[in-house]
Amino acid sequence: MHEIPRRGLIKGVAVALIVGTLCPGGVAAPRSASAEGESPLQVTALDPGSALLQWSAVPGVARIEIRRDGRLLDDVATSGGSTLSYTDHLLWQSTTYAYDVIAINPDGEVVSNQTASITTPAQTGAFPTLYDPASFWNQSIPPDAAIDSESAAMVSASLATYAGGANFATSNQWGKPLAYANALSTTYPVGCISYDCGTSVSFAIPRYAAPATGSDHHLVVLDPATNNELDMWLASYNADADSWSAGSRYVTASNGWGAQCSLGQHCLGPVAAGFAAFGGIVRPEEIAQGHIDHALFFASPYTRAGDIACPATHTDGRASDPAAIPEGARIQLDPSFDVDGQAWPTWEKIIAHALQTYGAYLGDSGGSVAFSAEPNLDRGYDAWSLAGVPGPDPSLANLPWSSFRVLQLQLC
């Protein structure tokens, strides 16, 4: 925590914080000092993955730090004197979290530090998916789905050849991080340095948001209040200037189609195939619940140049070879393969079942065959360990790659 001078706390309150208890109904009791005229911090668990913080700041406050278990979530400007609320996402079920709301005056001095704790409920229903139920991401594969006539050649050239390095991309380097916007979060004009820079983009981005550490530097920010999704490639935050920029950045609907433009159209996007950046991304909660209810996103080193398969809108395909899989193609693990009979860990069986039911869309060229996941990076804790997945980037080399097939291609 920042070393900030502390004065002006309510008279007679001890420096030591007194740990509070959880109130009935999922609302946490305040357990710390607040300034006179400031209503106490209340925290309510909204669901297994989010909590609502509510408090009022006294006049004269310049900014507020919001922390969870000591980790900075956001640092927001405010003039105080009003009731404020902040929703914290990316929580884990049945877990206790401690929050600090620290009010700081224009001189950089702490005028109050309110704390409260909350315990999230257990997950009972299915973990929610993104995008419209009619989106291609959320459609299961029909039992009579046609297989492409060149499926065997494509599976051999683009999948089986690279089976030894196949992996589940959960790392901070190669996963796709996710953060959540709040009304209190600073709204940034997001600069652009490479593609589709003619459109201005502004979006609320919380302070904890951090892009992937690998070469693509992807970052996704969801705004639940508007159902907007900010997708950035080569995302970068300049702390000295307090500014964001990206190689390309797009705003799409998190309850929409799941690609940057409509079926059959061609356009750029935050990933090579033009998909929404979080399309097909596996989340730790989905492994924990025992099922993934959408298609997956994957990359391959051997992608076809020139051809685009719907629903993709673009390609960075590399190989002038009809045996290379074009971006946008959908693969499926043979549904007759006995997944449950394999001596695999539970997490791998869950992925395999999803590949039988929903399949996966080729969305990018990469250094290995990899199915993309949300990393721990913006959560502040090891969610994959809680879900029972070793990491980072555990191997999928033992999947039966010769039992995959490419569904009938529709070139766009």
mmCIF file of C-alpha atoms in Angstrom:
data_model
loop_
_atom_site.group_PDB
_atom_site.id
_atom_site.type_symbol
_atom_site.label_atom_id
_atom_site.label_comp_id
_atom_site.label_asym_id
_atom_site.label_seq_id
_atom_site.Cartn_x
_atom_site.Cartn_y
_atom_site.Cartn_z
ATOM 1 C CA MET A 1 0.000 0.000 0.000
ATOM 2 C CA HIS A 2 1.158 3.523 -0.638
ATOM 3 C CA GLU A 3 2.896 5.328 2.202
ATOM 4 C CA ILE A 4 0.323 8.081 2.731
ATOM 5 C CA PRO A 5 0.126 10.456 5.723
ATOM 6 C CA ARG A 6 -2.873 9.660 7.885
ATOM 7 C CA ARG A 7 -4.861 12.315 9.723
ATOM 8 C CA GLY A 8 -8.447 13.423 10.186
ATOM 9 C CA LEU A 9 -9.758 9.978 11.163
ATOM 10 C CA ILE A 10 -12.801 10.057 13.360
ATOM 11 C CA LYS A 11 -11.819 11.157 16.855
ATOM 12 C CA GLY A 12 -11.284 8.389 19.367
ATOM 13 C CA VAL A 13 -10.973 5.533 16.878
ATOM 14 C CA ALA A 14 -7.991 3.293 17.482
ATOM 15 C CA VAL A 15 -5.361 2.880 14.814
ATOM 16 C CA ALA A 16 -5.781 -0.882 14.860
ATOM 17 C CA LEU A 17 -8.649 -2.161 12.699
ATOM 18 C CA ILE A 18 -11.244 -4.295 14.384
ATOM 19 C CA VAL A 19 -12.240 -7.332 12.363
ATOM 20 C CA GLY A 20 -15.975 -7.447 11.784
ATOM 21 C CA THR A 21 -18.347 -10.340 11.345
ATOM 22 C CA LEU A 22 -20.521 -11.359 8.450
ATOM 23 C CA CYS A 23 -24.080 -10.169 8.807
ATOM 24 C CA PRO A 24 -27.066 -12.330 7.825
ATOM 25 C CA GLY A 25 -28.111 -11.982 4.213
ATOM 26 C CA GLY A 26 -24.592 -11.726 2.823
ATOM 27 C CA VAL A 27 -23.911 -8.119 3.882
ATOM 28 C CA ALA A 28 -20.641 -7.474 5.683
ATOM 29 C CA ALA A 29 -20.498 -5.273 8.752
ATOM 30 C CA PRO A 30 -18.033 -2.362 8.691
ATOM 31 C CA ARG A 31 -14.909 -3.019 10.731
ATOM 32 C CA SER A 32 -12.785 0.102 10.555
ATOM 33 C CA ALA A 33 -12.551 3.819 11.059
ATOM 34 C CA SER A 34 -14.432 6.363 8.973
ATOM 35 C CA ALA A 35 -14.500 10.123 8.946
ATOM 36 C CA GLU A 36 -17.340 12.055 10.518
ATOM 37 C CA GLY A 37 -20.328 12.290 8.172
ATOM 38 C CA GLU A 38 -19.212 9.222 6.217
ATOM 39 C CA SER A 39 -21.592 6.243 6.095
ATOM 40 C CA PRO A 40 -19.926 2.889 6.739
ATOM 41 C CA LEU A 41 -18.736 0.586 3.987
ATOM 42 C CA GLN A 42 -21.228 -2.144 3.146
ATOM 43 C CA VAL A 43 -20.282 -5.130 0.976
ATOM 44 C CA THR A 44 -22.873 -7.490 -0.484
ATOM 45 C CA ALA A 45 -22.214 -10.703 -2.378
ATOM 46 C CA LEU A 46 -24.200 -10.454 -5.625
ATOM 47 C CA ASP A 47 -23.380 -13.980 -6.791
ATOM 48 C CA PRO A 48 -20.468 -16.442 -6.482
ATOM 49 C CA GLY A 49 -18.239 -14.234 -8.629
ATOM 50 C CA SER A 50 -18.987 -10.637 -7.659
ATOM 51 C CA ALA A 51 -19.554 -8.295 -4.722
ATOM 52 C CA LEU A 52 -21.068 -4.816 -4.449
ATOM 53 C CA LEU A 53 -19.305 -2.200 -2.308
ATOM 54 C CA GLN A 54 -21.332 0.844 -1.165
ATOM 55 C CA TRP A 55 -20.217 3.802 0.947
ATOM 56 C CA SER A 56 -20.309 7.585 1.086
ATOM 57 C CA ALA A 57 -17.271 9.851 1.023
ATOM 58 C CA VAL A 58 -17.096 13.102 2.961
ATOM 59 C CA PRO A 59 -16.606 16.349 1.004
ATOM 60 C CA GLY A 60 -13.044 17.287 0.259
ATOM 61 C CA VAL A 61 -11.950 13.823 -0.801
ATOM 62 C CA ALA A 62 -9.874 13.877 -4.008
ATOM 63 C CA ARG A 63 -9.561 10.190 -4.767
ATOM 64 C CA ILE A 64 -10.382 6.772 -3.402
ATOM 65 C CA GLU A 65 -8.349 3.589 -3.459
ATOM 66 C CA ILE A 66 -10.338 0.344 -3.539
ATOM 67 C CA ARG A 67 -8.438 -2.752 -2.444
ATOM 68 C CA ARG A 68 -9.255 -6.427 -2.128
ATOM 69 C CA ASP A 69 -7.043 -8.433 0.220
ATOM 70 C CA GLY A 70 -4.532 -5.585 -0.028
ATOM 71 C CA ARG A 71 -4.409 -5.643 -3.859
ATOM 72 C CA LEU A 72 -5.270 -2.388 -5.614
ATOM 73 C CA LEU A 73 -8.430 -2.779 -7.697
ATOM 74 C CA ASP A 74 -9.020 0.831 -8.634
ATOM 75 C CA ASP A 75 -7.920 4.376 -7.863
ATOM 76 C CA VAL A 76 -10.756 6.755 -8.701
ATOM 77 C CA ALA A 77 -11.139 10.500 -8.640
ATOM 78 C CA THR A 78 -14.060 11.903 -6.661
ATOM 79 C CA SER A 79 -15.097 15.101 -4.927
ATOM 80 C CA GLY A 80 -16.807 13.169 -2.149
ATOM 81 C CA GLY A 81 -20.095 14.059 -0.536
ATOM 82 C CA SER A 82 -22.106 11.366 -2.311
ATOM 83 C CA THR A 83 -22.994 7.701 -2.048
ATOM 84 C CA LEU A 84 -20.674 5.599 -4.167
ATOM 85 C CA SER A 85 -20.769 1.990 -5.323
ATOM 86 C CA TYR A 86 -18.296 -0.349 -6.944
ATOM 87 C CA THR A 87 -18.785 -3.923 -8.159
ATOM 88 C CA ASP A 88 -15.827 -6.258 -7.829
ATOM 89 C CA HIS A 89 -15.805 -9.199 -10.238
ATOM 90 C CA LEU A 90 -13.539 -12.218 -10.799
ATOM 91 C CA LEU A 91 -14.179 -13.632 -7.312
ATOM 92 C CA TRP A 92 -14.201 -17.326 -6.435
ATOM 93 C CA GLN A 93 -17.150 -19.134 -4.926
ATOM 94 C CA SER A 94 -17.326 -19.863 -1.181
ATOM 95 C CA THR A 95 -14.374 -17.604 -0.443
ATOM 96 C CA THR A 96 -13.923 -14.773 2.072
ATOM 97 C CA TYR A 97 -12.495 -11.473 0.817
ATOM 98 C CA ALA A 98 -11.466 -8.374 2.772
ATOM 99 C CA TYR A 99 -11.945 -4.916 1.245
ATOM 100 C CA ASP A 100 -10.417 -1.524 2.019
ATOM 101 C CA VAL A 101 -11.877 1.757 0.772
ATOM 102 C CA ILE A 102 -9.302 4.463 1.422
ATOM 103 C CA ALA A 103 -10.293 8.125 1.021
ATOM 104 C CA ILE A 104 -7.444 10.549 0.257
ATOM 105 C CA ASN A 105 -7.582 14.339 0.280
ATOM 106 C CA PRO A 106 -5.949 16.727 -2.256
ATOM 107 C CA ASP A 107 -2.807 16.828 -0.101
ATOM 108 C CA GLY A 108 -2.373 13.074 -0.456
ATOM 109 C CA GLU A 109 -3.379 12.375 3.130
ATOM 110 C CA VAL A 110 -5.685 9.534 4.182
ATOM 111 C CA VAL A 111 -8.863 10.900 5.754
ATOM 112 C CA SER A 112 -10.559 7.529 6.225
ATOM 113 C CA ASN A 113 -9.878 3.848 5.726
ATOM 114 C CA GLN A 114 -12.995 1.706 5.811
ATOM 115 C CA THR A 115 -12.774 -2.066 5.682
ATOM 116 C CA ALA A 116 -15.293 -4.891 5.467
ATOM 117 C CA SER A 117 -15.295 -8.535 4.484
ATOM 118 C CA ILE A 118 -17.644 -10.797 2.577
ATOM 119 C CA THR A 119 -17.972 -14.504 1.838
ATOM 120 C CA THR A 120 -19.232 -15.437 -1.618
ATOM 121 C CA PRO A 121 -21.914 -18.115 -1.968
ATOM 122 C CA ALA A 122 -21.363 -21.460 -3.639
ATOM 123 C CA GLN A 123 -22.008 -21.807 -7.360
ATOM 124 C CA THR A 124 -25.357 -23.520 -7.910
ATOM 125 C CA GLY A 125 -26.409 -22.891 -11.519
ATOM 126 C CA ALA A 126 -24.338 -23.036 -14.682
ATOM 127 C CA PHE A 127 -21.594 -20.460 -15.022
ATOM 128 C CA PRO A 128 -22.820 -17.797 -17.499
ATOM 129 C CA THR A 129 -21.425 -17.614 -21.022
ATOM 130 C CA LEU A 130 -20.792 -14.539 -23.138
ATOM 131 C CA TYR A 131 -22.487 -13.583 -26.427
ATOM 132 C CA ASP A 132 -25.959 -14.224 -27.735
ATOM 133 C CA PRO A 133 -27.391 -17.738 -27.328
ATOM 134 C CA ALA A 134 -27.633 -17.770 -31.134
ATOM 135 C CA SER A 135 -23.939 -16.887 -31.515
ATOM 136 C CA PHE A 136 -21.802 -19.481 -33.256
ATOM 137 C CA TRP A 137 -19.812 -19.771 -30.029
ATOM 138 C CA ASN A 138 -22.848 -21.080 -28.171
ATOM 139 C CA GLN A 139 -24.205 -23.561 -30.706
ATOM 140 C CA SER A 140 -23.589 -27.264 -30.158
ATOM 141 C CA ILE A 141 -22.644 -29.386 -33.152
ATOM 142 C CA PRO A 142 -25.610 -31.264 -34.677
ATOM 143 C CA PRO A 143 -25.319 -35.065 -34.678
ATOM 144 C CA ASP A 144 -25.504 -35.084 -38.483
ATOM 145 C CA ALA A 145 -22.915 -32.324 -39.052
ATOM 146 C CA ALA A 146 -21.119 -32.794 -42.378
ATOM 147 C CA ILE A 147 -17.384 -33.478 -42.381
ATOM 148 C CA ASP A 148 -15.205 -31.697 -44.928
ATOM 149 C CA SER A 149 -13.912 -33.898 -47.750
ATOM 150 C CA GLU A 150 -10.331 -32.811 -46.963
ATOM 151 C CA SER A 151 -10.707 -33.274 -43.223
ATOM 152 C CA ALA A 152 -8.173 -36.089 -42.844
ATOM 153 C CA ALA A 153 -5.456 -34.160 -44.694
ATOM 154 C CA MET A 154 -6.084 -30.986 -42.674
ATOM 155 C CA VAL A 155 -6.080 -32.840 -39.357
ATOM 156 C CA SER A 156 -2.786 -34.507 -40.274
ATOM 157 C CA ALA A 157 -1.076 -31.319 -41.482
ATOM 158 C CA SER A 158 -2.378 -28.749 -38.975
ATOM 159 C CA LEU A 159 -3.127 -30.758 -35.823
ATOM 160 C CA ALA A 160 -1.532 -34.187 -35.533
ATOM 161 C CA THR A 161 1.854 -32.970 -36.760
ATOM 162 C CA TYR A 162 2.014 -30.559 -33.806
ATOM 163 C CA ALA A 163 0.433 -32.850 -31.203
ATOM 164 C CA GLY A 164 3.601 -33.045 -29.091
ATOM 165 C CA GLY A 165 3.408 -29.341 -28.222
ATOM 166 C CA ALA A 166 -0.371 -29.069 -27.910
ATOM 167 C CA ASN A 167 -1.422 -27.232 -24.765
ATOM 168 C CA PHE A 168 -4.111 -25.481 -22.760
ATOM 169 C CA ALA A 169 -2.986 -21.821 -22.743
ATOM 170 C CA THR A 170 -3.680 -20.693 -19.172
ATOM 171 C CA SER A 171 -0.505 -18.685 -18.561
ATOM 172 C CA ASN A 172 -0.231 -14.925 -18.102
ATOM 173 C CA GLN A 173 1.912 -14.990 -21.223
ATOM 174 C CA TRP A 174 -0.479 -16.715 -23.643
ATOM 175 C CA GLY A 175 -3.922 -16.560 -22.037
ATOM 176 C CA LYS A 176 -6.386 -13.717 -22.659
ATOM 177 C CA PRO A 177 -6.794 -11.595 -19.503
ATOM 178 C CA LEU A 178 -10.171 -10.215 -18.510
ATOM 179 C CA ALA A 179 -11.058 -7.143 -16.428
ATOM 180 C CA TYR A 180 -14.377 -5.489 -15.592
ATOM 181 C CA ALA A 181 -15.285 -1.820 -15.989
ATOM 182 C CA ASN A 182 -17.127 0.106 -13.291
ATOM 183 C CA ALA A 183 -18.929 3.426 -13.403
ATOM 184 C CA LEU A 184 -16.246 4.779 -11.036
ATOM 185 C CA SER A 185 -13.362 3.513 -13.168
ATOM 186 C CA THR A 186 -11.467 6.127 -15.156
ATOM 187 C CA THR A 187 -12.652 6.431 -18.755
ATOM 188 C CA TYR A 188 -9.630 6.504 -21.054
ATOM 189 C CA PRO A 189 -9.354 7.490 -24.711
ATOM 190 C CA VAL A 190 -7.500 4.424 -26.006
ATOM 191 C CA GLY A 191 -4.757 5.381 -28.439
ATOM 192 C CA CYS A 192 -4.103 3.344 -31.574
ATOM 193 C CA ILE A 193 -0.836 2.627 -33.365
ATOM 194 C CA SER A 194 -1.470 0.018 -36.087
ATOM 195 C CA TYR A 195 -4.897 -1.017 -37.407
ATOM 196 C CA ASP A 196 -8.359 0.567 -37.650
ATOM 197 C CA CYS A 197 -7.122 3.716 -35.955
ATOM 198 C CA GLY A 198 -9.634 5.997 -37.676
ATOM 199 C CA THR A 199 -12.334 5.287 -35.087
ATOM 200 C CA SER A 200 -11.965 6.868 -31.660
ATOM 201 C CA VAL A 201 -12.428 4.534 -28.705
ATOM 202 C CA SER A 202 -12.982 5.481 -25.068
ATOM 203 C CA PHE A 203 -13.656 2.968 -22.308
ATOM 204 C CA ALA A 204 -13.685 2.702 -18.518
ATOM 205 C CA ILE A 205 -10.676 0.601 -17.482
ATOM 206 C CA PRO A 206 -9.981 -0.351 -13.862
ATOM 207 C CA ARG A 207 -6.535 0.142 -12.414
ATOM 208 C CA TYR A 208 -5.940 -3.593 -11.917
ATOM 209 C CA ALA A 209 -6.344 -4.346 -15.636
ATOM 210 C CA ALA A 210 -3.158 -5.748 -17.152
ATOM 211 C CA PRO A 211 -2.536 -7.166 -20.645
ATOM 212 C CA ALA A 212 -1.018 -10.570 -21.327
ATOM 213 C CA THR A 213 2.751 -10.601 -21.014
ATOM 214 C CA GLY A 214 3.322 -12.499 -24.296
ATOM 215 C CA SER A 215 3.902 -10.959 -27.698
ATOM 216 C CA ASP A 216 0.201 -10.288 -28.441
ATOM 217 C CA HIS A 217 -0.481 -8.354 -25.205
ATOM 218 C CA HIS A 218 -4.213 -9.035 -25.422
ATOM 219 C CA LEU A 219 -6.587 -7.497 -22.894
ATOM 220 C CA VAL A 220 -10.385 -7.696 -22.705
ATOM 221 C CA VAL A 221 -12.466 -5.328 -20.564
ATOM 222 C CA LEU A 222 -16.173 -6.038 -20.056
ATOM 223 C CA ASP A 223 -18.701 -3.407 -19.018
ATOM 224 C CA PRO A 224 -21.729 -5.275 -17.611
ATOM 225 C CA ALA A 225 -23.750 -2.055 -17.392
ATOM 226 C CA THR A 226 -23.672 -1.564 -21.169
ATOM 227 C CA ASN A 227 -22.864 -5.088 -22.405
ATOM 228 C CA ASN A 228 -19.888 -3.592 -24.221
ATOM 229 C CA GLU A 229 -16.576 -5.384 -24.602
ATOM 230 C CA LEU A 230 -13.288 -3.612 -25.228
ATOM 231 C CA ASP A 231 -10.838 -5.863 -27.090
ATOM 232 C CA MET A 232 -7.211 -4.764 -27.348
ATOM 233 C CA TRP A 233 -4.225 -6.217 -29.171
ATOM 234 C CA LEU A 234 -0.775 -4.945 -28.160
ATOM 235 C CA ALA A 235 -2.421 -3.224 -25.203
ATOM 236 C CA SER A 236 -0.148 -0.962 -23.174
ATOM 237 C CA TYR A 237 -0.624 1.189 -20.079
ATOM 238 C CA ASN A 238 1.695 4.161 -19.520
ATOM 239 C CA ALA A 239 1.735 4.733 -15.764
ATOM 240 C CA ASP A 240 3.610 8.023 -15.998
ATOM 241 C CA ALA A 241 1.035 9.506 -18.372
ATOM 242 C CA ASP A 242 -1.882 7.477 -16.963
ATOM 243 C CA SER A 243 -2.903 6.501 -20.498
ATOM 244 C CA TRP A 244 -3.786 3.416 -22.546
ATOM 245 C CA SER A 245 -2.918 2.573 -26.144
ATOM 246 C CA ALA A 246 -3.066 -0.511 -28.349
ATOM 247 C CA GLY A 247 -2.001 -1.791 -31.736
ATOM 248 C CA SER A 248 -5.707 -2.149 -32.442
ATOM 249 C CA ARG A 249 -8.763 -1.762 -30.238
ATOM 250 C CA TYR A 250 -12.394 -2.543 -30.864
ATOM 251 C CA VAL A 251 -15.638 -2.258 -28.953
ATOM 252 C CA THR A 252 -18.140 -5.029 -29.560
ATOM 253 C CA ALA A 253 -21.263 -6.359 -27.833
ATOM 254 C CA SER A 254 -20.589 -8.944 -25.157
ATOM 255 C CA ASN A 255 -24.148 -10.212 -25.754
ATOM 256 C CA GLY A 256 -23.851 -10.098 -29.554
ATOM 257 C CA TRP A 257 -22.695 -12.265 -32.447
ATOM 258 C CA GLY A 258 -19.152 -12.855 -31.206
ATOM 259 C CA ALA A 259 -17.211 -11.514 -34.203
ATOM 260 C CA GLN A 260 -16.240 -8.032 -35.272
ATOM 261 C CA CYS A 261 -18.585 -7.973 -38.277
ATOM 262 C CA SER A 262 -21.514 -9.999 -39.566
ATOM 263 C CA LEU A 263 -21.410 -13.447 -41.129
ATOM 264 C CA GLY A 264 -19.892 -13.340 -44.599
ATOM 265 C CA GLN A 265 -18.373 -9.875 -44.233
ATOM 266 C CA HIS A 266 -14.634 -9.171 -44.141
ATOM 267 C CA CYS A 267 -13.079 -6.941 -41.485
ATOM 268 C CA LEU A 268 -10.169 -6.803 -39.087
ATOM 269 C CA GLY A 269 -10.546 -7.611 -35.428
ATOM 270 C CA PRO A 270 -8.624 -8.044 -32.171
ATOM 271 C CA VAL A 271 -7.607 -11.593 -33.161
ATOM 272 C CA ALA A 272 -6.471 -12.720 -36.609
ATOM 273 C CA ALA A 273 -9.782 -14.350 -37.560
ATOM 274 C CA GLY A 274 -11.804 -11.245 -36.640
ATOM 275 C CA PHE A 275 -13.531 -12.880 -33.676
ATOM 276 C CA ALA A 276 -14.367 -11.043 -30.464
ATOM 277 C CA ALA A 277 -11.257 -11.437 -28.327
ATOM 278 C CA PHE A 278 -12.946 -13.421 -25.556
ATOM 279 C CA GLY A 279 -14.823 -15.745 -27.883
ATOM 280 C CA GLY A 280 -14.118 -19.374 -27.038
ATOM 281 C CA ILE A 281 -11.956 -18.579 -24.004
ATOM 282 C CA VAL A 282 -12.174 -21.173 -21.239
ATOM 283 C CA ARG A 283 -12.559 -19.855 -17.703
ATOM 284 C CA PRO A 284 -11.546 -21.561 -14.437
ATOM 285 C CA GLU A 285 -15.158 -21.635 -13.207
ATOM 286 C CA GLU A 286 -16.129 -23.728 -16.231
ATOM 287 C CA ILE A 287 -13.608 -26.401 -15.345
ATOM 288 C CA ALA A 288 -14.682 -26.225 -11.695
ATOM 289 C CA GLN A 289 -18.344 -26.800 -12.602
ATOM 290 C CA GLY A 290 -17.444 -29.799 -14.745
ATOM 291 C CA HIS A 291 -18.627 -28.609 -18.155
ATOM 292 C CA ILE A 292 -17.867 -25.965 -20.802
ATOM 293 C CA ASP A 293 -20.995 -24.690 -22.545
ATOM 294 C CA HIS A 294 -19.506 -23.107 -25.659
ATOM 295 C CA ALA A 295 -17.070 -23.747 -28.488
ATOM 296 C CA LEU A 296 -13.367 -23.216 -27.844
ATOM 297 C CA PHE A 297 -10.810 -20.962 -29.560
ATOM 298 C CA PHE A 298 -7.573 -22.482 -30.811
ATOM 299 C CA ALA A 299 -4.429 -21.565 -32.709
ATOM 300 C CA SER A 300 -2.223 -23.663 -34.989
ATOM 301 C CA PRO A 301 1.220 -23.159 -36.516
ATOM 302 C CA TYR A 302 -0.048 -24.369 -39.901
ATOM 303 C CA THR A 303 -2.868 -22.125 -41.135
ATOM 304 C CA ARG A 304 -4.008 -21.707 -44.724
ATOM 305 C CA ALA A 305 -3.144 -18.469 -46.507
ATOM 306 C CA GLY A 306 -5.784 -16.624 -48.509
ATOM 307 C CA ASP A 307 -8.929 -18.557 -47.565
ATOM 308 C CA ILE A 308 -11.322 -17.452 -44.833
ATOM 309 C CA ALA A 309 -13.879 -19.913 -43.476
ATOM 310 C CA CYS A 310 -17.090 -18.504 -42.030
ATOM 311 C CA PRO A 311 -17.671 -17.267 -39.368
ATOM 312 C CA ALA A 312 -14.158 -15.753 -39.522
ATOM 313 C CA THR A 313 -13.872 -12.303 -41.094
ATOM 314 C CA HIS A 314 -10.101 -12.150 -41.681
ATOM 315 C CA THR A 315 -7.012 -14.358 -41.717
ATOM 316 C CA ASP A 316 -3.288 -14.243 -41.088
ATOM 317 C CA GLY A 317 -2.893 -17.707 -42.622
ATOM 318 C CA ARG A 318 0.659 -18.695 -43.481
ATOM 319 C CA ALA A 319 0.714 -21.733 -45.785
ATOM 320 C CA SER A 320 -0.276 -21.934 -49.452
ATOM 321 C CA ASP A 321 -1.358 -25.529 -48.954
ATOM 322 C CA PRO A 322 -4.897 -26.935 -49.274
ATOM 323 C CA ALA A 323 -4.026 -29.298 -46.412
ATOM 324 C CA ALA A 324 -3.602 -26.347 -44.032
ATOM 325 C CA ILE A 325 -6.719 -25.475 -42.018
ATOM 326 C CA PRO A 326 -8.159 -22.035 -42.859
ATOM 327 C CA GLU A 327 -8.981 -19.677 -40.020
ATOM 328 C CA GLY A 328 -12.636 -19.876 -39.071
ATOM 329 C CA ALA A 329 -12.712 -23.660 -39.541
ATOM 330 C CA ARG A 330 -14.454 -25.681 -36.840
ATOM 331 C CA ILE A 331 -12.883 -28.879 -35.566
ATOM 332 C CA GLN A 332 -14.523 -31.604 -33.510
ATOM 333 C CA LEU A 333 -13.295 -34.571 -31.493
ATOM 334 C CA ASP A 334 -15.136 -37.664 -32.702
ATOM 335 C CA PRO A 335 -18.169 -37.950 -30.369
ATOM 336 C CA SER A 336 -17.807 -41.738 -30.355
ATOM 337 C CA PHE A 337 -14.383 -41.567 -28.727
ATOM 338 C CA ASP A 338 -14.535 -42.852 -25.130
ATOM 339 C CA VAL A 339 -13.313 -39.827 -23.186
ATOM 340 C CA ASP A 340 -14.402 -41.106 -19.780
ATOM 341 C CA GLY A 341 -12.521 -44.344 -20.317
ATOM 342 C CA GLN A 342 -9.181 -42.552 -20.545
ATOM 343 C CA ALA A 343 -6.715 -42.231 -17.673
ATOM 344 C CA TRP A 344 -6.752 -38.447 -17.977
ATOM 345 C CA PRO A 345 -7.165 -35.832 -15.257
ATOM 346 C CA THR A 346 -10.678 -34.474 -14.816
ATOM 347 C CA TRP A 347 -9.861 -31.061 -16.320
ATOM 348 C CA GLU A 348 -8.659 -32.676 -19.556
ATOM 349 C CA LYS A 349 -11.813 -34.792 -19.834
ATOM 350 C CA ILE A 350 -13.924 -31.646 -19.450
ATOM 351 C CA ILE A 351 -12.068 -30.025 -22.360
ATOM 352 C CA ALA A 352 -12.378 -33.182 -24.466
ATOM 353 C CA HIS A 353 -16.132 -33.406 -23.854
ATOM 354 C CA ALA A 354 -16.508 -29.764 -24.916
ATOM 355 C CA LEU A 355 -14.548 -30.547 -28.090
ATOM 356 C CA GLN A 356 -17.028 -33.331 -28.820
ATOM 357 C CA THR A 357 -20.144 -31.261 -28.089
ATOM 358 C CA TYR A 358 -19.168 -27.759 -29.269
ATOM 359 C CA GLY A 359 -15.829 -28.181 -31.045
ATOM 360 C CA ALA A 360 -13.340 -25.350 -31.515
ATOM 361 C CA TYR A 361 -12.805 -22.559 -34.059
ATOM 362 C CA LEU A 362 -9.387 -21.791 -35.512
ATOM 363 C CA GLY A 363 -8.796 -18.138 -34.682
ATOM 364 C CA ASP A 364 -5.076 -17.445 -35.041
ATOM 365 C CA SER A 365 -1.694 -18.636 -36.204
ATOM 366 C CA GLY A 366 0.579 -19.516 -33.312
ATOM 367 C CA GLY A 367 3.674 -21.348 -32.252
ATOM 368 C CA SER A 368 1.756 -24.431 -31.126
ATOM 369 C CA VAL A 369 -1.681 -25.995 -31.224
ATOM 370 C CA ALA A 370 -3.221 -24.285 -28.211
ATOM 371 C CA PHE A 371 -6.707 -23.856 -26.785
ATOM 372 C CA SER A 372 -7.043 -20.425 -25.175
ATOM 373 C CA ALA A 373 -8.032 -19.702 -21.587
ATOM 374 C CA GLU A 374 -8.335 -16.789 -19.171
ATOM 375 C CA PRO A 375 -5.111 -16.436 -17.129
ATOM 376 C CA ASN A 376 -4.847 -15.623 -13.430
ATOM 377 C CA LEU A 377 -3.251 -12.265 -14.247
ATOM 378 C CA ASP A 378 -6.158 -9.890 -13.514
ATOM 379 C CA ARG A 379 -7.682 -11.978 -10.730
ATOM 380 C CA GLY A 380 -4.963 -11.590 -8.132
ATOM 381 C CA TYR A 381 -5.116 -15.249 -7.068
ATOM 382 C CA ASP A 382 -4.525 -18.688 -8.617
ATOM 383 C CA ALA A 383 -7.961 -19.624 -9.927
ATOM 384 C CA TRP A 384 -6.606 -22.460 -12.058
ATOM 385 C CA SER A 385 -5.205 -24.200 -9.021
ATOM 386 C CA LEU A 386 -8.603 -23.903 -7.338
ATOM 387 C CA ALA A 387 -10.157 -25.485 -10.443
ATOM 388 C CA GLY A 388 -7.726 -28.379 -10.287
ATOM 389 C CA VAL A 389 -5.674 -27.464 -13.356
ATOM 390 C CA PRO A 390 -1.867 -27.609 -13.158
ATOM 391 C CA GLY A 391 -0.048 -24.784 -14.778
ATOM 392 C CA PRO A 392 0.935 -22.920 -16.603
ATOM 393 C CA ASP A 393 -0.053 -24.115 -20.103
ATOM 394 C CA PRO A 394 -0.536 -27.829 -19.287
ATOM 395 C CA SER A 395 0.020 -30.278 -22.110
ATOM 396 C CA LEU A 396 -2.753 -31.720 -24.263
ATOM 397 C CA ALA A 397 -0.407 -33.963 -26.216
ATOM 398 C CA ASN A 398 -2.301 -37.100 -25.212
ATOM 399 C CA LEU A 399 -5.571 -36.042 -26.831
ATOM 400 C CA PRO A 400 -6.426 -38.465 -29.668
ATOM 401 C CA TRP A 401 -5.494 -36.066 -32.464
ATOM 402 C CA SER A 402 -6.176 -38.598 -35.212
ATOM 403 C CA SER A 403 -9.786 -38.750 -33.969
ATOM 404 C CA PHE A 404 -10.453 -35.084 -34.741
ATOM 405 C CA ARG A 405 -12.245 -33.956 -37.862
ATOM 406 C CA VAL A 406 -12.800 -30.669 -39.654
ATOM 407 C CA LEU A 407 -16.457 -29.865 -40.243
ATOM 408 C CA GLN A 408 -17.651 -28.822 -43.691
ATOM 409 C CA LEU A 409 -15.944 -25.563 -44.643
ATOM 410 C CA GLN A 410 -17.915 -22.586 -45.896
ATOM 411 C CA LEU A 411 -15.418 -20.199 -47.414
ATOM 412 C CA CYS A 412 -16.354 -16.526 -47.108
#
